């Protein structure tokens, strides 16, 4: 399904530009499960432009079942100024339910999964690239930091 021409065309129509398969294979599919109180993926940008997120399981909003994002932000890896981003643009919050599917522009949208207080969040994240991604140097430390650290490091990961 990931490389389906029909899916790529549909995503491109939604995104307003071509959506391409991610050249970094470990970022194509990421399955995450958050299940402990306090589990989160802290504020961050992704290395590639797009994420198609399939919500398999998610608690209600009052237990952390939502994502937050700040669109139209720029990631300066040496000096991200996350808190300054909050002052420049509003934070948007979106409740998630099992069965939801969303496409996010993740390289110019600062975002996080709100910390869980109970329940489980299980998602399948499919990462995609833009044409611009194919011409920039990407070091993959975000991917490596979020997914290869210990469980405790993942829960506390922030830019």
GROMACS .gro file of C-alpha atoms in nm:
model
  159
    1UNK     CA    1   0.000   0.000   0.000
    2UNK     CA    2   0.286   0.241   0.086
    3UNK     CA    3   0.400   0.272  -0.275
    4UNK     CA    4   0.056   0.253  -0.436
    5UNK     CA    5   0.043   0.502  -0.727
    6UNK     CA    6  -0.324   0.572  -0.645
    7UNK     CA    7  -0.240   0.652  -0.281
    8UNK     CA    8   0.055   0.873  -0.382
    9UNK     CA    9  -0.165   1.064  -0.629
   10UNK     CA   10  -0.439   1.110  -0.367
   11UNK     CA   11  -0.189   1.232  -0.107
   12UNK     CA   12  -0.042   1.470  -0.366
   13UNK     CA   13  -0.386   1.617  -0.431
   14UNK     CA   14  -0.439   1.676  -0.059
   15UNK     CA   15  -0.086   1.815  -0.010
   16UNK     CA   16  -0.098   2.036  -0.318
   17UNK     CA   17   0.234   1.897  -0.444
   18UNK     CA   18   0.378   1.558  -0.537
   19UNK     CA   19   0.419   1.319  -0.245
   20UNK     CA   20   0.708   1.076  -0.295
   21UNK     CA   21   0.831   0.760  -0.130
   22UNK     CA   22   1.079   0.839   0.146
   23UNK     CA   23   1.437   0.771   0.033
   24UNK     CA   24   1.534   0.667   0.390
   25UNK     CA   25   1.373   0.326   0.424
   26UNK     CA   26   1.355   0.314   0.809
   27UNK     CA   27   1.128   0.619   0.797
   28UNK     CA   28   0.876   0.468   0.556
   29UNK     CA   29   0.694   0.271   0.827
   30UNK     CA   30   0.708   0.337   1.199
   31UNK     CA   31   0.469   0.165   1.437
   32UNK     CA   32   0.453   0.319   1.783
   33UNK     CA   33   0.273   0.225   2.099
   34UNK     CA   34   0.248   0.459   2.396
   35UNK     CA   35   0.089   0.301   2.701
   36UNK     CA   36   0.231   0.441   3.025
   37UNK     CA   37   0.115   0.754   3.201
   38UNK     CA   38   0.335   1.038   3.074
   39UNK     CA   39   0.430   0.864   2.747
   40UNK     CA   40   0.465   1.116   2.466
   41UNK     CA   41   0.661   1.210   2.159
   42UNK     CA   42   0.763   1.562   2.262
   43UNK     CA   43   0.764   1.872   2.043
   44UNK     CA   44   0.956   1.807   1.722
   45UNK     CA   45   0.970   1.839   1.346
   46UNK     CA   46   1.030   1.542   1.118
   47UNK     CA   47   1.318   1.507   0.876
   48UNK     CA   48   1.087   1.449   0.577
   49UNK     CA   49   0.791   1.653   0.459
   50UNK     CA   50   0.488   1.431   0.512
   51UNK     CA   51   0.345   1.175   0.752
   52UNK     CA   52   0.035   0.969   0.688
   53UNK     CA   53  -0.076   0.851   1.033
   54UNK     CA   54  -0.317   0.563   1.087
   55UNK     CA   55  -0.465   0.566   1.440
   56UNK     CA   56  -0.520   0.205   1.546
   57UNK     CA   57  -0.596   0.272   1.912
   58UNK     CA   58  -0.617   0.591   2.114
   59UNK     CA   59  -0.762   0.698   2.450
   60UNK     CA   60  -1.020   0.976   2.475
   61UNK     CA   61  -0.896   1.336   2.473
   62UNK     CA   62  -0.921   1.369   2.851
   63UNK     CA   63  -0.655   1.097   2.879
   64UNK     CA   64  -0.423   1.244   2.616
   65UNK     CA   65  -0.578   1.117   2.296
   66UNK     CA   66  -0.484   1.413   2.082
   67UNK     CA   67  -0.202   1.572   1.888
   68UNK     CA   68  -0.090   1.933   1.892
   69UNK     CA   69   0.078   2.124   1.614
   70UNK     CA   70   0.211   2.464   1.521
   71UNK     CA   71   0.202   2.499   1.142
   72UNK     CA   72   0.419   2.726   0.930
   73UNK     CA   73   0.725   2.690   1.152
   74UNK     CA   74   1.087   2.649   1.051
   75UNK     CA   75   1.328   2.403   1.209
   76UNK     CA   76   1.671   2.543   1.277
   77UNK     CA   77   1.843   2.231   1.409
   78UNK     CA   78   2.118   2.431   1.581
   79UNK     CA   79   1.873   2.665   1.756
   80UNK     CA   80   1.511   2.541   1.730
   81UNK     CA   81   1.362   2.803   1.966
   82UNK     CA   82   1.058   2.585   2.030
   83UNK     CA   83   0.902   2.825   2.281
   84UNK     CA   84   0.944   3.119   2.040
   85UNK     CA   85   0.749   2.917   1.784
   86UNK     CA   86   0.456   2.904   2.030
   87UNK     CA   87   0.457   3.285   2.051
   88UNK     CA   88   0.464   3.335   1.672
   89UNK     CA   89   0.187   3.091   1.578
   90UNK     CA   90  -0.112   2.940   1.759
   91UNK     CA   91  -0.101   2.583   1.887
   92UNK     CA   92  -0.374   2.370   1.728
   93UNK     CA   93  -0.505   2.056   1.901
   94UNK     CA   94  -0.683   1.768   1.730
   95UNK     CA   95  -0.863   1.487   1.905
   96UNK     CA   96  -0.794   1.141   1.768
   97UNK     CA   97  -1.009   0.830   1.769
   98UNK     CA   98  -0.937   0.472   1.667
   99UNK     CA   99  -0.976   0.446   1.290
  100UNK     CA  100  -0.870   0.805   1.218
  101UNK     CA  101  -0.625   0.878   0.940
  102UNK     CA  102  -0.447   1.208   0.889
  103UNK     CA  103  -0.182   1.359   0.664
  104UNK     CA  104   0.049   1.616   0.822
  105UNK     CA  105   0.316   1.842   0.674
  106UNK     CA  106   0.577   1.745   0.932
  107UNK     CA  107   0.888   1.937   0.825
  108UNK     CA  108   0.724   2.279   0.866
  109UNK     CA  109   0.481   2.187   1.142
  110UNK     CA  110   0.614   2.166   1.496
  111UNK     CA  111   0.409   1.888   1.656
  112UNK     CA  112   0.376   1.648   1.947
  113UNK     CA  113   0.160   1.371   2.084
  114UNK     CA  114   0.004   1.499   2.405
  115UNK     CA  115   0.126   1.299   2.711
  116UNK     CA  116  -0.101   1.010   2.803
  117UNK     CA  117  -0.257   0.988   3.146
  118UNK     CA  118  -0.404   0.644   3.077
  119UNK     CA  119  -0.493   0.416   2.790
  120UNK     CA  120  -0.292   0.326   2.483
  121UNK     CA  121  -0.200   0.506   2.162
  122UNK     CA  122  -0.105   0.273   1.878
  123UNK     CA  123  -0.032   0.423   1.537
  124UNK     CA  124   0.122   0.336   1.205
  125UNK     CA  125   0.318   0.630   1.066
  126UNK     CA  126   0.407   0.627   0.697
  127UNK     CA  127   0.672   0.888   0.612
  128UNK     CA  128   0.683   1.050   0.268
  129UNK     CA  129   0.909   1.301   0.098
  130UNK     CA  130   0.869   1.610  -0.117
  131UNK     CA  131   1.086   1.696  -0.417
  132UNK     CA  132   1.274   1.943  -0.194
  133UNK     CA  133   1.364   1.661   0.048
  134UNK     CA  134   1.548   1.481  -0.230
  135UNK     CA  135   1.785   1.777  -0.269
  136UNK     CA  136   1.868   1.854   0.095
  137UNK     CA  137   2.107   1.685   0.330
  138UNK     CA  138   1.918   1.495   0.599
  139UNK     CA  139   2.109   1.345   0.891
  140UNK     CA  140   1.828   1.131   1.042
  141UNK     CA  141   1.902   1.221   1.405
  142UNK     CA  142   1.533   1.291   1.473
  143UNK     CA  143   1.436   0.944   1.359
  144UNK     CA  144   1.726   0.787   1.543
  145UNK     CA  145   1.660   0.988   1.861
  146UNK     CA  146   1.289   0.912   1.876
  147UNK     CA  147   1.291   0.547   1.785
  148UNK     CA  148   1.626   0.404   1.888
  149UNK     CA  149   1.659   0.541   2.242
  150UNK     CA  150   1.534   0.371   2.553
  151UNK     CA  151   1.164   0.381   2.636
  152UNK     CA  152   1.228   0.647   2.898
  153UNK     CA  153   1.427   0.859   2.652
  154UNK     CA  154   1.148   0.826   2.395
  155UNK     CA  155   0.889   0.939   2.650
  156UNK     CA  156   1.092   1.252   2.729
  157UNK     CA  157   1.215   1.327   2.376
  158UNK     CA  158   1.188   1.693   2.291
  159UNK     CA  159   1.375   1.891   2.028
   0.00000   0.00000   0.00000
